[in-house]
Backbone as numpy.savetxt, mean C-alpha at the origin, in Angstrom:
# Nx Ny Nz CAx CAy CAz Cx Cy Cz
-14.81 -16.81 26.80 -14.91 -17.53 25.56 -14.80 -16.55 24.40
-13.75 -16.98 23.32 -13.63 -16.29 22.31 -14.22 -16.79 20.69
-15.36 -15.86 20.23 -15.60 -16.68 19.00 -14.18 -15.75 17.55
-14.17 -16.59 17.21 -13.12 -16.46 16.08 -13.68 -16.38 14.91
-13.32 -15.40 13.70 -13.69 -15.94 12.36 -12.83 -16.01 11.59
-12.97 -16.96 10.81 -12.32 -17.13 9.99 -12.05 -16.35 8.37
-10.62 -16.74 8.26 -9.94 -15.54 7.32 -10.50 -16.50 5.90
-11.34 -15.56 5.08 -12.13 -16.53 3.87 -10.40 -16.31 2.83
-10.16 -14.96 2.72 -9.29 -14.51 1.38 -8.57 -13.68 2.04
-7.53 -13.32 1.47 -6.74 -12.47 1.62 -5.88 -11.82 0.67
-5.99 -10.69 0.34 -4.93 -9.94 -0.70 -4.14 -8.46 -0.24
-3.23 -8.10 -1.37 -2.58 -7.03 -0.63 -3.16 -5.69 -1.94
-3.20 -4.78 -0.84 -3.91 -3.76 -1.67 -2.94 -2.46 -1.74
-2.56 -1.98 -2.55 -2.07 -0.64 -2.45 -2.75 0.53 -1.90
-2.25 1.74 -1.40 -3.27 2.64 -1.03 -4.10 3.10 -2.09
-3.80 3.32 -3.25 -4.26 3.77 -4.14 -5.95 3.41 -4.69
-5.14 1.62 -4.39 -6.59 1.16 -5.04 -7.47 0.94 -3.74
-7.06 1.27 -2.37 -7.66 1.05 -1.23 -9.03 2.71 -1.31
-7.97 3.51 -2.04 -8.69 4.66 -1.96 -9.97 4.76 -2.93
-9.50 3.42 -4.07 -10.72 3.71 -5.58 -11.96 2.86 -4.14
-11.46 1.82 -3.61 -12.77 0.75 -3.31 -13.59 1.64 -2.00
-12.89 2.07 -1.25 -13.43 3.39 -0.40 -14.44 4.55 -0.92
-13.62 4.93 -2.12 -14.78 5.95 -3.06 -15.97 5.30 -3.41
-16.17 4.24 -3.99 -17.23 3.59 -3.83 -18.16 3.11 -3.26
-17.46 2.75 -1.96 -18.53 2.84 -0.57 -19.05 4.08 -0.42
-18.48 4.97 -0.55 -18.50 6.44 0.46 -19.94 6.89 -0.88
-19.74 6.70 -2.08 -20.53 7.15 -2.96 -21.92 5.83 -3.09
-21.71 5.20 -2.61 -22.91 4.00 -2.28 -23.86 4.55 -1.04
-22.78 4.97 -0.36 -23.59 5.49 1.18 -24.18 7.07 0.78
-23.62 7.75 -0.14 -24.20 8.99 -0.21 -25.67 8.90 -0.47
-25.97 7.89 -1.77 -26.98 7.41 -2.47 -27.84 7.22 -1.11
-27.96 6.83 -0.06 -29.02 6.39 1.38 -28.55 7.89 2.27
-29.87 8.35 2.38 -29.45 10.10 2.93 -29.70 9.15 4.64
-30.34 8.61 4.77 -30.04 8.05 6.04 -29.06 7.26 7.02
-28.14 6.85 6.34 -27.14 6.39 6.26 -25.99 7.23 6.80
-25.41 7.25 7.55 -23.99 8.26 7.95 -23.20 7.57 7.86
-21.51 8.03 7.72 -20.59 7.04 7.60 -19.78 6.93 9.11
-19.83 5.77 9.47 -19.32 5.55 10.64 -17.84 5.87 11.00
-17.59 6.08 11.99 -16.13 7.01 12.07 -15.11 6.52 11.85
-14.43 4.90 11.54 -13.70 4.25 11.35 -13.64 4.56 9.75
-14.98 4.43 9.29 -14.61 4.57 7.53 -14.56 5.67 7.12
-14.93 6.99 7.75 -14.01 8.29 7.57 -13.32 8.74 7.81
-12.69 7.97 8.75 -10.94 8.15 8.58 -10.19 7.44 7.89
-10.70 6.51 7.36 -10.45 5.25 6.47 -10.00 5.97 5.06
-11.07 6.26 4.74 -11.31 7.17 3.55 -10.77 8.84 3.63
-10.33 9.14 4.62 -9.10 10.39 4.85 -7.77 10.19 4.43
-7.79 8.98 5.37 -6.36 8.41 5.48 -6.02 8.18 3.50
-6.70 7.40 3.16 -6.48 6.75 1.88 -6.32 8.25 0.95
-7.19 9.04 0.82 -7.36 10.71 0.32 -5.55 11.29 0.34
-5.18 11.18 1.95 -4.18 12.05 2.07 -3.09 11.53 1.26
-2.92 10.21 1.69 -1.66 9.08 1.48 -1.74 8.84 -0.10
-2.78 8.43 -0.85 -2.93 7.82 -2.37 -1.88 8.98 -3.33
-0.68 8.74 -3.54 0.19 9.30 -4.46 -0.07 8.72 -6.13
-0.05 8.04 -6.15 -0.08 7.41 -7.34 -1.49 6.70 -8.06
-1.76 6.75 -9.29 -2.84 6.18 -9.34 -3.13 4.91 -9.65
-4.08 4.16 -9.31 -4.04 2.46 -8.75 -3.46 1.54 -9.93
-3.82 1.95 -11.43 -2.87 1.13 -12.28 -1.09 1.45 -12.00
-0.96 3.02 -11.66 0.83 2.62 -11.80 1.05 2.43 -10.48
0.30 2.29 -9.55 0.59 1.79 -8.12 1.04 0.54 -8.10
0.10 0.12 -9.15 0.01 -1.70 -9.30 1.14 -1.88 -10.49
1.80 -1.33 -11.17 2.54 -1.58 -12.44 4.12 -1.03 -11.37
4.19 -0.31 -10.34 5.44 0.05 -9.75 5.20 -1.41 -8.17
4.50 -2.23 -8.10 4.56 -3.34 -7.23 4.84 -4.49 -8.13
4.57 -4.39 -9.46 5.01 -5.67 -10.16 6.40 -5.28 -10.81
6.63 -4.19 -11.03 8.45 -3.69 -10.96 8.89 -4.00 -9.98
8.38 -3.75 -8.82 9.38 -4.21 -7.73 9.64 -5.58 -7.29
8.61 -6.47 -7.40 8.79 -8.09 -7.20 9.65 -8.64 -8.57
10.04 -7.94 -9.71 10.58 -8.41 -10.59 12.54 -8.45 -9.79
12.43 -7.00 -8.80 13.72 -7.20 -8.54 14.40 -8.24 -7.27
15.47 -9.00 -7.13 15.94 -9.56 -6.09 15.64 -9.20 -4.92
15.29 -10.48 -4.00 14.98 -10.33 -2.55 13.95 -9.32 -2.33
13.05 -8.99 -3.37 11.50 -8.26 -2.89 10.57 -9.51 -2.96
9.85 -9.68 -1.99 8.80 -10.32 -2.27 7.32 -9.58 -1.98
6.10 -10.43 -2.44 5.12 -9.37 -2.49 4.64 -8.27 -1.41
4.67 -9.43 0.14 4.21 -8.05 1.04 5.20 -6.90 1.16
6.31 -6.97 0.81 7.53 -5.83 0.67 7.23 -4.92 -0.39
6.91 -5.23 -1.41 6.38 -5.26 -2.49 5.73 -3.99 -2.45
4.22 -4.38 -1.67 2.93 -3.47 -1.37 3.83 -2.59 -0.62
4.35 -2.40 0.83 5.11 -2.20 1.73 5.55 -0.81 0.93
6.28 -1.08 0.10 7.47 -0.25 -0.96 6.20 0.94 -1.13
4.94 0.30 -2.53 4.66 1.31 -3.13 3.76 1.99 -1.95
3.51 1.67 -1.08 2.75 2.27 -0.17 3.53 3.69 0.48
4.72 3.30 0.98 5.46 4.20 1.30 6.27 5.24 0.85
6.22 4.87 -0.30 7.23 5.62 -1.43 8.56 5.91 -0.46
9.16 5.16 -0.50 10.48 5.76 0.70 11.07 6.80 -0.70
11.76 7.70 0.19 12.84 8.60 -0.78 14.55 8.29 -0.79
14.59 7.79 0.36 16.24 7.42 0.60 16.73 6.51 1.08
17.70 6.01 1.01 18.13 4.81 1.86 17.55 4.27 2.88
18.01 5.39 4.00 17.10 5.17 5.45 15.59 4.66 5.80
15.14 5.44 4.74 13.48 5.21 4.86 13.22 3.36 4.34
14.27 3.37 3.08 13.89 1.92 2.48 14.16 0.89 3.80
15.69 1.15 3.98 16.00 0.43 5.08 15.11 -0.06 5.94
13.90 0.81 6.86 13.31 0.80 7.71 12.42 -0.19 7.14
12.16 -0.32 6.09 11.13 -1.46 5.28 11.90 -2.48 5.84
13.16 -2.94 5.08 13.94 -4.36 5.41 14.11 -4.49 6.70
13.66 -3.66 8.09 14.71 -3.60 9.11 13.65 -5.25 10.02
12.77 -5.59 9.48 12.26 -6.97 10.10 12.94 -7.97 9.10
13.40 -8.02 8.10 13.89 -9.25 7.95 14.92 -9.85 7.70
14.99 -11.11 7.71 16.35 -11.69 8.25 17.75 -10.92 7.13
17.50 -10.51 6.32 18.74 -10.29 5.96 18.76 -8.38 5.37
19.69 -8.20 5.31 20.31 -6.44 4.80 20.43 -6.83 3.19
20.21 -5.40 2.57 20.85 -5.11 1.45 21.92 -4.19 1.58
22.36 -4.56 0.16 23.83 -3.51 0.12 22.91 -2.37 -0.41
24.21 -1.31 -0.35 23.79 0.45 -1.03 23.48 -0.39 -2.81
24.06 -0.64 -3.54 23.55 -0.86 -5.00 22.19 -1.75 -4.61
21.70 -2.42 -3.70 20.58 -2.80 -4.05 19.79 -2.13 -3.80
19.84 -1.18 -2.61 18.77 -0.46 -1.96 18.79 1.12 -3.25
19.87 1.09 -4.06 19.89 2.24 -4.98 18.99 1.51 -5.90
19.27 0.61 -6.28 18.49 -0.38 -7.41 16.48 0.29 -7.14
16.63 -0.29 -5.80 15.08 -0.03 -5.58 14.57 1.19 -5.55
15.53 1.94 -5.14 14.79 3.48 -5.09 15.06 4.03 -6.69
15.88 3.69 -7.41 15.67 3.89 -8.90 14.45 3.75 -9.34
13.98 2.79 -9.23 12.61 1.66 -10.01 11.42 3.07 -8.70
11.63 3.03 -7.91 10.91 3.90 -7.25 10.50 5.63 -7.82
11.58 5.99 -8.31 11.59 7.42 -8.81 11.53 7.36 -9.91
11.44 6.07 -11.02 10.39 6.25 -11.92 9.05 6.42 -11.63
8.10 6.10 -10.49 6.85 6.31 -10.38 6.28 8.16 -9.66
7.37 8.21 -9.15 7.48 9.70 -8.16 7.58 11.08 -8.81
């Protein structure tokens, strides 16, 4: 028998701002000297450390550039600024689940709007 719970909300987070809401735990838990951080949320909070390029307003201001352009939609969106692809190939690998390809001017389009944030 499986108990299930249910999904209350759901949103998409950039790493960036994954890394501000992490700092806050991690600095909530410092505050309780008894308290250790369990090993999932310090790698949690590594991971977010290593990866966070950008900071969470232009993380969030280069995901609403990108849904402004054709055939991005939001989880691609997050997808994008998360990864910062640098070249074709890398973007590609973003689109390579869905049903359709871009051409080279679109995938240039996106990595333009991209290397303004980089």
């Amino acid at each position: 028998m499986t108990i299930f719970k249910e999904i209350v909300d759901e949103e998409f987070l950039t790493v960036s701002e994954t890394k501000e809401l992490l700092a806050d735990i991690e600095a909530e838990r410092a505050l309780d000297e008894d308290r250790e951080l369990p090993y999932e949320l310090a790698r949690a909070i590594e991971h977010a450390n290593r990866f966070a390029v950008l900071e969470p307003e232009e993380a969030q201001q280069l995901v609403d550039d990108l849904q402004e352009l054709e055939k991005i939609d939001e989880p691609t969106a997050y997808k994008i600024a998360n990864l910062m692809p640098r070249n074709r190939d890398e973007l590609r690998s973003v689109f390579a689940q869905q049903r359709y390809s871009l051409s080279g001017d679109e995938l240039d389009e996106i990595l333009n709007v991209i290397a303004q944030y980089a």
